[in-house]
Amino acid sequence: MKYPEKIAEKLNRLLEKNIDAEKGYRFASENVKDPQLKAYFAERAEERYDFIHQLKTEIRSFGETPKEKSSLAGDAHRTWMNLKTTFSANKAEPSLEEAVRGEKIALQEYKEILDDPEVPASTANILLKQKNDIVAALNKVKSLKIKA
């Protein structure tokens, strides 16, 4: 595998995860009642939308083609979340728990790519900013006072 293909493959996996996250946040925003949490999820969806376009641009800079859809696992997870929130007395709680869990996984995925010494500096700068934005979002969610 050529160098650009290797990096583009890693970025495409991250792109797919961000597409999943954006869809998940949009779903959560549409399905929670708490206005503060609704706004938080909407902000995260917009943030991930921006991440997606930054990653697509970076993948194209390697002469590769970015993925354009979410993963089957992400689609299945959103279906499961729909069932879980439908049967939950407090629909905010499972959505919030999943958001935190997903962001922690995302941080690990970003770290793994950033730890690769072959990742170019321009790509690392984009990924580091996105990773820092995820950390800030996690810190913000801890400060939210959610009503049942």
PDB file of N, CA, C and O in Angstrom, residues 22-90:
ATOM      1  N   GLU A  22     -22.146  12.168  13.769  1.00  0.00           N
ATOM      2  CA  GLU A  22     -23.030  13.265  13.375  1.00  0.00           C
ATOM      3  C   GLU A  22     -24.476  12.794  13.316  1.00  0.00           C
ATOM      4  O   GLU A  22     -25.382  13.443  13.846  1.00  0.00           O
ATOM      5  N   LYS A  23     -24.709  11.645  12.700  1.00  0.00           N
ATOM      6  CA  LYS A  23     -26.071  11.113  12.620  1.00  0.00           C
ATOM      7  C   LYS A  23     -26.615  10.802  14.013  1.00  0.00           C
ATOM      8  O   LYS A  23     -27.788  11.057  14.294  1.00  0.00           O
ATOM      9  N   GLY A  24     -25.772  10.240  14.867  1.00  0.00           N
ATOM     10  CA  GLY A  24     -26.197   9.927  16.225  1.00  0.00           C
ATOM     11  C   GLY A  24     -26.565  11.168  17.014  1.00  0.00           C
ATOM     12  O   GLY A  24     -27.579  11.188  17.726  1.00  0.00           O
ATOM     13  N   TYR A  25     -25.771  12.211  16.883  1.00  0.00           N
ATOM     14  CA  TYR A  25     -26.069  13.460  17.585  1.00  0.00           C
ATOM     15  C   TYR A  25     -27.333  14.112  17.037  1.00  0.00           C
ATOM     16  O   TYR A  25     -28.130  14.664  17.794  1.00  0.00           O
ATOM     17  N   ARG A  26     -27.539  14.053  15.729  1.00  0.00           N
ATOM     18  CA  ARG A  26     -28.771  14.613  15.158  1.00  0.00           C
ATOM     19  C   ARG A  26     -29.990  13.847  15.689  1.00  0.00           C
ATOM     20  O   ARG A  26     -30.993  14.440  16.055  1.00  0.00           O
ATOM     21  N   PHE A  27     -29.864  12.517  15.719  1.00  0.00           N
ATOM     22  CA  PHE A  27     -30.939  11.681  16.244  1.00  0.00           C
ATOM     23  C   PHE A  27     -31.227  12.049  17.699  1.00  0.00           C
ATOM     24  O   PHE A  27     -32.377  12.247  18.089  1.00  0.00           O
ATOM     25  N   ALA A  28     -30.175  12.158  18.498  1.00  0.00           N
ATOM     26  CA  ALA A  28     -30.349  12.485  19.916  1.00  0.00           C
ATOM     27  C   ALA A  28     -30.978  13.861  20.081  1.00  0.00           C
ATOM     28  O   ALA A  28     -31.876  14.043  20.908  1.00  0.00           O
ATOM     29  N   SER A  29     -30.535  14.825  19.292  1.00  0.00           N
ATOM     30  CA  SER A  29     -31.072  16.184  19.377  1.00  0.00           C
ATOM     31  C   SER A  29     -32.575  16.206  19.078  1.00  0.00           C
ATOM     32  O   SER A  29     -33.322  16.961  19.692  1.00  0.00           O
ATOM     33  N   GLU A  30     -32.989  15.377  18.160  1.00  0.00           N
ATOM     34  CA  GLU A  30     -34.405  15.327  17.778  1.00  0.00           C
ATOM     35  C   GLU A  30     -35.254  14.562  18.788  1.00  0.00           C
ATOM     36  O   GLU A  30     -36.477  14.663  18.758  1.00  0.00           O
ATOM     37  N   ASN A  31     -34.619  13.777  19.674  1.00  0.00           N
ATOM     38  CA  ASN A  31     -35.383  12.881  20.527  1.00  0.00           C
ATOM     39  C   ASN A  31     -35.299  13.160  22.019  1.00  0.00           C
ATOM     40  O   ASN A  31     -35.884  12.407  22.804  1.00  0.00           O
ATOM     41  N   VAL A  32     -34.583  14.194  22.427  1.00  0.00           N
ATOM     42  CA  VAL A  32     -34.568  14.541  23.851  1.00  0.00           C
ATOM     43  C   VAL A  32     -35.425  15.775  24.060  1.00  0.00           C
ATOM     44  O   VAL A  32     -35.603  16.587  23.157  1.00  0.00           O
ATOM     45  N   LYS A  33     -35.958  15.881  25.245  1.00  0.00           N
ATOM     46  CA  LYS A  33     -36.840  17.015  25.557  1.00  0.00           C
ATOM     47  C   LYS A  33     -36.085  18.150  26.241  1.00  0.00           C
ATOM     48  O   LYS A  33     -36.428  19.303  26.059  1.00  0.00           O
ATOM     49  N   ASP A  34     -35.085  17.829  27.029  1.00  0.00           N
ATOM     50  CA  ASP A  34     -34.342  18.842  27.767  1.00  0.00           C
ATOM     51  C   ASP A  34     -33.701  19.829  26.787  1.00  0.00           C
ATOM     52  O   ASP A  34     -32.909  19.428  25.933  1.00  0.00           O
ATOM     53  N   PRO A  35     -34.051  21.132  26.885  1.00  0.00           N
ATOM     54  CA  PRO A  35     -33.539  22.103  25.912  1.00  0.00           C
ATOM     55  C   PRO A  35     -32.017  22.262  25.941  1.00  0.00           C
ATOM     56  O   PRO A  35     -31.395  22.476  24.898  1.00  0.00           O
ATOM     57  N   GLN A  36     -31.435  22.142  27.111  1.00  0.00           N
ATOM     58  CA  GLN A  36     -29.985  22.275  27.225  1.00  0.00           C
ATOM     59  C   GLN A  36     -29.284  21.102  26.534  1.00  0.00           C
ATOM     60  O   GLN A  36     -28.313  21.291  25.802  1.00  0.00           O
ATOM     61  N   LEU A  37     -29.805  19.916  26.744  1.00  0.00           N
ATOM     62  CA  LEU A  37     -29.223  18.733  26.114  1.00  0.00           C
ATOM     63  C   LEU A  37     -29.503  18.731  24.607  1.00  0.00           C
ATOM     64  O   LEU A  37     -28.639  18.368  23.817  1.00  0.00           O
ATOM     65  N   LYS A  38     -30.677  19.161  24.217  1.00  0.00           N
ATOM     66  CA  LYS A  38     -31.023  19.277  22.793  1.00  0.00           C
ATOM     67  C   LYS A  38     -30.018  20.197  22.091  1.00  0.00           C
ATOM     68  O   LYS A  38     -29.500  19.863  21.024  1.00  0.00           O
ATOM     69  N   ALA A  39     -29.720  21.332  22.715  1.00  0.00           N
ATOM     70  CA  ALA A  39     -28.754  22.277  22.143  1.00  0.00           C
ATOM     71  C   ALA A  39     -27.354  21.671  22.098  1.00  0.00           C
ATOM     72  O   ALA A  39     -26.634  21.832  21.109  1.00  0.00           O
ATOM     73  N   TYR A  40     -26.982  20.969  23.159  1.00  0.00           N
ATOM     74  CA  TYR A  40     -25.665  20.335  23.205  1.00  0.00           C
ATOM     75  C   TYR A  40     -25.520  19.334  22.052  1.00  0.00           C
ATOM     76  O   TYR A  40     -24.519  19.339  21.338  1.00  0.00           O
ATOM     77  N   PHE A  41     -26.527  18.473  21.871  1.00  0.00           N
ATOM     78  CA  PHE A  41     -26.458  17.474  20.806  1.00  0.00           C
ATOM     79  C   PHE A  41     -26.451  18.136  19.427  1.00  0.00           C
ATOM     80  O   PHE A  41     -25.732  17.689  18.535  1.00  0.00           O
ATOM     81  N   ALA A  42     -27.221  19.189  19.244  1.00  0.00           N
ATOM     82  CA  ALA A  42     -27.237  19.900  17.965  1.00  0.00           C
ATOM     83  C   ALA A  42     -25.863  20.519  17.675  1.00  0.00           C
ATOM     84  O   ALA A  42     -25.378  20.463  16.540  1.00  0.00           O
ATOM     85  N   GLU A  43     -25.235  21.086  18.705  1.00  0.00           N
ATOM     86  CA  GLU A  43     -23.880  21.649  18.541  1.00  0.00           C
ATOM     87  C   GLU A  43     -22.883  20.568  18.158  1.00  0.00           C
ATOM     88  O   GLU A  43     -22.026  20.785  17.296  1.00  0.00           O
ATOM     89  N   ARG A  44     -22.978  19.416  18.796  1.00  0.00           N
ATOM     90  CA  ARG A  44     -22.055  18.319  18.494  1.00  0.00           C
ATOM     91  C   ARG A  44     -22.279  17.820  17.069  1.00  0.00           C
ATOM     92  O   ARG A  44     -21.322  17.492  16.369  1.00  0.00           O
ATOM     93  N   ALA A  45     -23.538  17.766  16.622  1.00  0.00           N
ATOM     94  CA  ALA A  45     -23.815  17.330  15.249  1.00  0.00           C
ATOM     95  C   ALA A  45     -23.177  18.293  14.253  1.00  0.00           C
ATOM     96  O   ALA A  45     -22.555  17.863  13.275  1.00  0.00           O
ATOM     97  N   GLU A  46     -23.307  19.599  14.505  1.00  0.00           N
ATOM     98  CA  GLU A  46     -22.695  20.595  13.617  1.00  0.00           C
ATOM     99  C   GLU A  46     -21.170  20.500  13.641  1.00  0.00           C
ATOM    100  O   GLU A  46     -20.521  20.628  12.604  1.00  0.00           O
ATOM    101  N   GLU A  47     -20.632  20.283  14.826  1.00  0.00           N
ATOM    102  CA  GLU A  47     -19.183  20.128  14.953  1.00  0.00           C
ATOM    103  C   GLU A  47     -18.704  18.935  14.133  1.00  0.00           C
ATOM    104  O   GLU A  47     -17.716  19.034  13.396  1.00  0.00           O
ATOM    105  N   ARG A  48     -19.413  17.813  14.245  1.00  0.00           N
ATOM    106  CA  ARG A  48     -19.020  16.626  13.490  1.00  0.00           C
ATOM    107  C   ARG A  48     -19.203  16.833  11.989  1.00  0.00           C
ATOM    108  O   ARG A  48     -18.424  16.315  11.191  1.00  0.00           O
ATOM    109  N   TYR A  49     -20.211  17.600  11.602  1.00  0.00           N
ATOM    110  CA  TYR A  49     -20.392  17.949  10.199  1.00  0.00           C
ATOM    111  C   TYR A  49     -19.140  18.665   9.686  1.00  0.00           C
ATOM    112  O   TYR A  49     -18.620  18.356   8.608  1.00  0.00           O
ATOM    113  N   ASP A  50     -18.645  19.596  10.481  1.00  0.00           N
ATOM    114  CA  ASP A  50     -17.419  20.315  10.116  1.00  0.00           C
ATOM    115  C   ASP A  50     -16.226  19.364  10.056  1.00  0.00           C
ATOM    116  O   ASP A  50     -15.409  19.443   9.136  1.00  0.00           O
ATOM    117  N   PHE A  51     -16.113  18.459  11.047  1.00  0.00           N
ATOM    118  CA  PHE A  51     -15.018  17.480  11.056  1.00  0.00           C
ATOM    119  C   PHE A  51     -15.047  16.662   9.762  1.00  0.00           C
ATOM    120  O   PHE A  51     -14.007  16.400   9.157  1.00  0.00           O
ATOM    121  N   ILE A  52     -16.243  16.237   9.373  1.00  0.00           N
ATOM    122  CA  ILE A  52     -16.406  15.411   8.170  1.00  0.00           C
ATOM    123  C   ILE A  52     -15.826  16.133   6.954  1.00  0.00           C
ATOM    124  O   ILE A  52     -15.061  15.551   6.183  1.00  0.00           O
ATOM    125  N   HIS A  53     -16.174  17.389   6.803  1.00  0.00           N
ATOM    126  CA  HIS A  53     -15.695  18.127   5.630  1.00  0.00           C
ATOM    127  C   HIS A  53     -14.194  18.397   5.692  1.00  0.00           C
ATOM    128  O   HIS A  53     -13.523  18.368   4.655  1.00  0.00           O
ATOM    129  N   GLN A  54     -13.658  18.612   6.859  1.00  0.00           N
ATOM    130  CA  GLN A  54     -12.209  18.775   7.003  1.00  0.00           C
ATOM    131  C   GLN A  54     -11.491  17.477   6.632  1.00  0.00           C
ATOM    132  O   GLN A  54     -10.465  17.514   5.922  1.00  0.00           O
ATOM    133  N   LEU A  55     -12.022  16.353   7.098  1.00  0.00           N
ATOM    134  CA  LEU A  55     -11.399  15.063   6.791  1.00  0.00           C
ATOM    135  C   LEU A  55     -11.499  14.741   5.294  1.00  0.00           C
ATOM    136  O   LEU A  55     -10.538  14.248   4.703  1.00  0.00           O
ATOM    137  N   LYS A  56     -12.642  15.040   4.691  1.00  0.00           N
ATOM    138  CA  LYS A  56     -12.795  14.797   3.255  1.00  0.00           C
ATOM    139  C   LYS A  56     -11.771  15.604   2.461  1.00  0.00           C
ATOM    140  O   LYS A  56     -11.153  15.085   1.529  1.00  0.00           O
ATOM    141  N   THR A  57     -11.590  16.847   2.848  1.00  0.00           N
ATOM    142  CA  THR A  57     -10.612  17.695   2.165  1.00  0.00           C
ATOM    143  C   THR A  57      -9.209  17.118   2.302  1.00  0.00           C
ATOM    144  O   THR A  57      -8.442  17.071   1.333  1.00  0.00           O
ATOM    145  N   GLU A  58      -8.886  16.671   3.499  1.00  0.00           N
ATOM    146  CA  GLU A  58      -7.550  16.109   3.742  1.00  0.00           C
ATOM    147  C   GLU A  58      -7.349  14.817   2.947  1.00  0.00           C
ATOM    148  O   GLU A  58      -6.285  14.600   2.362  1.00  0.00           O
ATOM    149  N   ILE A  59      -8.366  13.968   2.885  1.00  0.00           N
ATOM    150  CA  ILE A  59      -8.264  12.716   2.125  1.00  0.00           C
ATOM    151  C   ILE A  59      -8.064  13.027   0.641  1.00  0.00           C
ATOM    152  O   ILE A  59      -7.224  12.406  -0.021  1.00  0.00           O
ATOM    153  N   ARG A  60      -8.811  13.994   0.147  1.00  0.00           N
ATOM    154  CA  ARG A  60      -8.650  14.376  -1.265  1.00  0.00           C
ATOM    155  C   ARG A  60      -7.247  14.921  -1.537  1.00  0.00           C
ATOM    156  O   ARG A  60      -6.717  14.762  -2.636  1.00  0.00           O
ATOM    157  N   SER A  61      -6.641  15.563  -0.539  1.00  0.00           N
ATOM    158  CA  SER A  61      -5.289  16.102  -0.731  1.00  0.00           C
ATOM    159  C   SER A  61      -4.271  14.986  -0.963  1.00  0.00           C
ATOM    160  O   SER A  61      -3.195  15.235  -1.492  1.00  0.00           O
ATOM    161  N   PHE A  62      -4.617  13.764  -0.589  1.00  0.00           N
ATOM    162  CA  PHE A  62      -3.756  12.605  -0.855  1.00  0.00           C
ATOM    163  C   PHE A  62      -4.102  11.947  -2.183  1.00  0.00           C
ATOM    164  O   PHE A  62      -3.559  10.911  -2.533  1.00  0.00           O
ATOM    165  N   GLY A  63      -5.059  12.555  -2.908  1.00  0.00           N
ATOM    166  CA  GLY A  63      -5.467  11.993  -4.187  1.00  0.00           C
ATOM    167  C   GLY A  63      -6.366  10.781  -4.022  1.00  0.00           C
ATOM    168  O   GLY A  63      -6.529   9.996  -4.958  1.00  0.00           O
ATOM    169  N   GLU A  64      -6.946  10.639  -2.857  1.00  0.00           N
ATOM    170  CA  GLU A  64      -7.816   9.499  -2.575  1.00  0.00           C
ATOM    171  C   GLU A  64      -9.268   9.959  -2.522  1.00  0.00           C
ATOM    172  O   GLU A  64      -9.558  11.152  -2.481  1.00  0.00           O
ATOM    173  N   THR A  65     -10.173   9.004  -2.489  1.00  0.00           N
ATOM    174  CA  THR A  65     -11.603   9.290  -2.460  1.00  0.00           C
ATOM    175  C   THR A  65     -12.156   9.074  -1.053  1.00  0.00           C
ATOM    176  O   THR A  65     -12.014   7.980  -0.501  1.00  0.00           O
ATOM    177  N   PRO A  66     -12.787  10.096  -0.485  1.00  0.00           N
ATOM    178  CA  PRO A  66     -13.371   9.929   0.846  1.00  0.00           C
ATOM    179  C   PRO A  66     -14.647   9.091   0.805  1.00  0.00           C
ATOM    180  O   PRO A  66     -15.371   9.098  -0.187  1.00  0.00           O
ATOM    181  N   LYS A  67     -14.885   8.383   1.915  1.00  0.00           N
ATOM    182  CA  LYS A  67     -16.137   7.629   2.050  1.00  0.00           C
ATOM    183  C   LYS A  67     -17.271   8.617   2.215  1.00  0.00           C
ATOM    184  O   LYS A  67     -17.101   9.688   2.759  1.00  0.00           O
ATOM    185  N   GLU A  68     -18.432   8.230   1.758  1.00  0.00           N
ATOM    186  CA  GLU A  68     -19.566   9.146   1.781  1.00  0.00           C
ATOM    187  C   GLU A  68     -20.718   8.669   2.647  1.00  0.00           C
ATOM    188  O   GLU A  68     -21.762   9.290   2.665  1.00  0.00           O
ATOM    189  N   LYS A  69     -20.564   7.551   3.366  1.00  0.00           N
ATOM    190  CA  LYS A  69     -21.695   7.066   4.145  1.00  0.00           C
ATOM    191  C   LYS A  69     -21.243   6.521   5.495  1.00  0.00           C
ATOM    192  O   LYS A  69     -20.062   6.299   5.724  1.00  0.00           O
ATOM    193  N   SER A  70     -22.231   6.306   6.339  1.00  0.00           N
ATOM    194  CA  SER A  70     -21.957   5.792   7.675  1.00  0.00           C
ATOM    195  C   SER A  70     -21.709   4.291   7.612  1.00  0.00           C
ATOM    196  O   SER A  70     -21.927   3.640   6.592  1.00  0.00           O
ATOM    197  N   SER A  71     -21.277   3.748   8.723  1.00  0.00           N
ATOM    198  CA  SER A  71     -20.998   2.319   8.793  1.00  0.00           C
ATOM    199  C   SER A  71     -22.263   1.543   9.144  1.00  0.00           C
ATOM    200  O   SER A  71     -23.216   2.091   9.698  1.00  0.00           O
ATOM    201  N   LEU A  72     -22.277   0.272   8.834  1.00  0.00           N
ATOM    202  CA  LEU A  72     -23.394  -0.590   9.232  1.00  0.00           C
ATOM    203  C   LEU A  72     -23.492  -0.666  10.748  1.00  0.00           C
ATOM    204  O   LEU A  72     -24.586  -0.680  11.304  1.00  0.00           O
ATOM    205  N   ALA A  73     -22.344  -0.689  11.415  1.00  0.00           N
ATOM    206  CA  ALA A  73     -22.342  -0.728  12.882  1.00  0.00           C
ATOM    207  C   ALA A  73     -22.988   0.530  13.445  1.00  0.00           C
ATOM    208  O   ALA A  73     -23.745   0.465  14.418  1.00  0.00           O
ATOM    209  N   GLY A  74     -22.703   1.673  12.854  1.00  0.00           N
ATOM    210  CA  GLY A  74     -23.302   2.928  13.309  1.00  0.00           C
ATOM    211  C   GLY A  74     -24.807   2.937  13.094  1.00  0.00           C
ATOM    212  O   GLY A  74     -25.574   3.372  13.954  1.00  0.00           O
ATOM    213  N   ASP A  75     -25.244   2.422  11.944  1.00  0.00           N
ATOM    214  CA  ASP A  75     -26.681   2.343  11.675  1.00  0.00           C
ATOM    215  C   ASP A  75     -27.363   1.426  12.679  1.00  0.00           C
ATOM    216  O   ASP A  75     -28.433   1.745  13.205  1.00  0.00           O
ATOM    217  N   ALA A  76     -26.742   0.298  12.971  1.00  0.00           N
ATOM    218  CA  ALA A  76     -27.307  -0.644  13.945  1.00  0.00           C
ATOM    219  C   ALA A  76     -27.345  -0.021  15.335  1.00  0.00           C
ATOM    220  O   ALA A  76     -28.315  -0.204  16.087  1.00  0.00           O
ATOM    221  N   HIS A  77     -26.304   0.718  15.680  1.00  0.00           N
ATOM    222  CA  HIS A  77     -26.251   1.354  17.002  1.00  0.00           C
ATOM    223  C   HIS A  77     -27.367   2.392  17.144  1.00  0.00           C
ATOM    224  O   HIS A  77     -28.007   2.469  18.192  1.00  0.00           O
ATOM    225  N   ARG A  78     -27.606   3.178  16.118  1.00  0.00           N
ATOM    226  CA  ARG A  78     -28.684   4.170  16.188  1.00  0.00           C
ATOM    227  C   ARG A  78     -30.043   3.490  16.333  1.00  0.00           C
ATOM    228  O   ARG A  78     -30.912   3.967  17.057  1.00  0.00           O
ATOM    229  N   THR A  79     -30.241   2.346  15.672  1.00  0.00           N
ATOM    230  CA  THR A  79     -31.488   1.596  15.827  1.00  0.00           C
ATOM    231  C   THR A  79     -31.637   1.126  17.269  1.00  0.00           C
ATOM    232  O   THR A  79     -32.708   1.252  17.863  1.00  0.00           O
ATOM    233  N   TRP A  80     -30.556   0.622  17.848  1.00  0.00           N
ATOM    234  CA  TRP A  80     -30.577   0.172  19.237  1.00  0.00           C
ATOM    235  C   TRP A  80     -30.872   1.345  20.172  1.00  0.00           C
ATOM    236  O   TRP A  80     -31.664   1.221  21.093  1.00  0.00           O
ATOM    237  N   MET A  81     -30.242   2.501  19.911  1.00  0.00           N
ATOM    238  CA  MET A  81     -30.490   3.683  20.743  1.00  0.00           C
ATOM    239  C   MET A  81     -31.948   4.121  20.631  1.00  0.00           C
ATOM    240  O   MET A  81     -32.546   4.546  21.616  1.00  0.00           O
ATOM    241  N   ASN A  82     -32.534   4.005  19.463  1.00  0.00           N
ATOM    242  CA  ASN A  82     -33.938   4.357  19.282  1.00  0.00           C
ATOM    243  C   ASN A  82     -34.812   3.481  20.177  1.00  0.00           C
ATOM    244  O   ASN A  82     -35.693   3.978  20.869  1.00  0.00           O
ATOM    245  N   LEU A  83     -34.544   2.189  20.170  1.00  0.00           N
ATOM    246  CA  LEU A  83     -35.303   1.281  21.032  1.00  0.00           C
ATOM    247  C   LEU A  83     -35.067   1.591  22.506  1.00  0.00           C
ATOM    248  O   LEU A  83     -35.999   1.633  23.304  1.00  0.00           O
ATOM    249  N   LYS A  84     -33.825   1.816  22.858  1.00  0.00           N
ATOM    250  CA  LYS A  84     -33.484   2.082  24.257  1.00  0.00           C
ATOM    251  C   LYS A  84     -34.169   3.359  24.753  1.00  0.00           C
ATOM    252  O   LYS A  84     -34.728   3.384  25.841  1.00  0.00           O
ATOM    253  N   THR A  85     -34.118   4.420  23.959  1.00  0.00           N
ATOM    254  CA  THR A  85     -34.723   5.679  24.413  1.00  0.00           C
ATOM    255  C   THR A  85     -36.249   5.607  24.393  1.00  0.00           C
ATOM    256  O   THR A  85     -36.901   6.233  25.211  1.00  0.00           O
ATOM    257  N   THR A  86     -36.810   4.813  23.480  1.00  0.00           N
ATOM    258  CA  THR A  86     -38.257   4.665  23.428  1.00  0.00           C
ATOM    259  C   THR A  86     -38.794   4.045  24.711  1.00  0.00           C
ATOM    260  O   THR A  86     -39.839   4.447  25.212  1.00  0.00           O
ATOM    261  N   PHE A  87     -38.059   3.094  25.257  1.00  0.00           N
ATOM    262  CA  PHE A  87     -38.531   2.383  26.442  1.00  0.00           C
ATOM    263  C   PHE A  87     -37.961   2.927  27.745  1.00  0.00           C
ATOM    264  O   PHE A  87     -38.222   2.404  28.808  1.00  0.00           O
ATOM    265  N   SER A  88     -37.203   3.979  27.681  1.00  0.00           N
ATOM    266  CA  SER A  88     -36.609   4.570  28.870  1.00  0.00           C
ATOM    267  C   SER A  88     -37.536   5.634  29.458  1.00  0.00           C
ATOM    268  O   SER A  88     -38.102   6.439  28.738  1.00  0.00           O
ATOM    269  N   ALA A  89     -37.643   5.636  30.779  1.00  0.00           N
ATOM    270  CA  ALA A  89     -38.461   6.656  31.444  1.00  0.00           C
ATOM    271  C   ALA A  89     -37.824   8.031  31.269  1.00  0.00           C
ATOM    272  O   ALA A  89     -38.504   9.025  31.085  1.00  0.00           O
ATOM    273  N   ASN A  90     -36.516   8.101  31.356  1.00  0.00           N
ATOM    274  CA  ASN A  90     -35.801   9.366  31.197  1.00  0.00           C
ATOM    275  C   ASN A  90     -34.973   9.272  29.921  1.00  0.00           C
ATOM    276  O   ASN A  90     -33.899   8.709  29.924  1.00  0.00           O
TER     277      ASN A  90
END
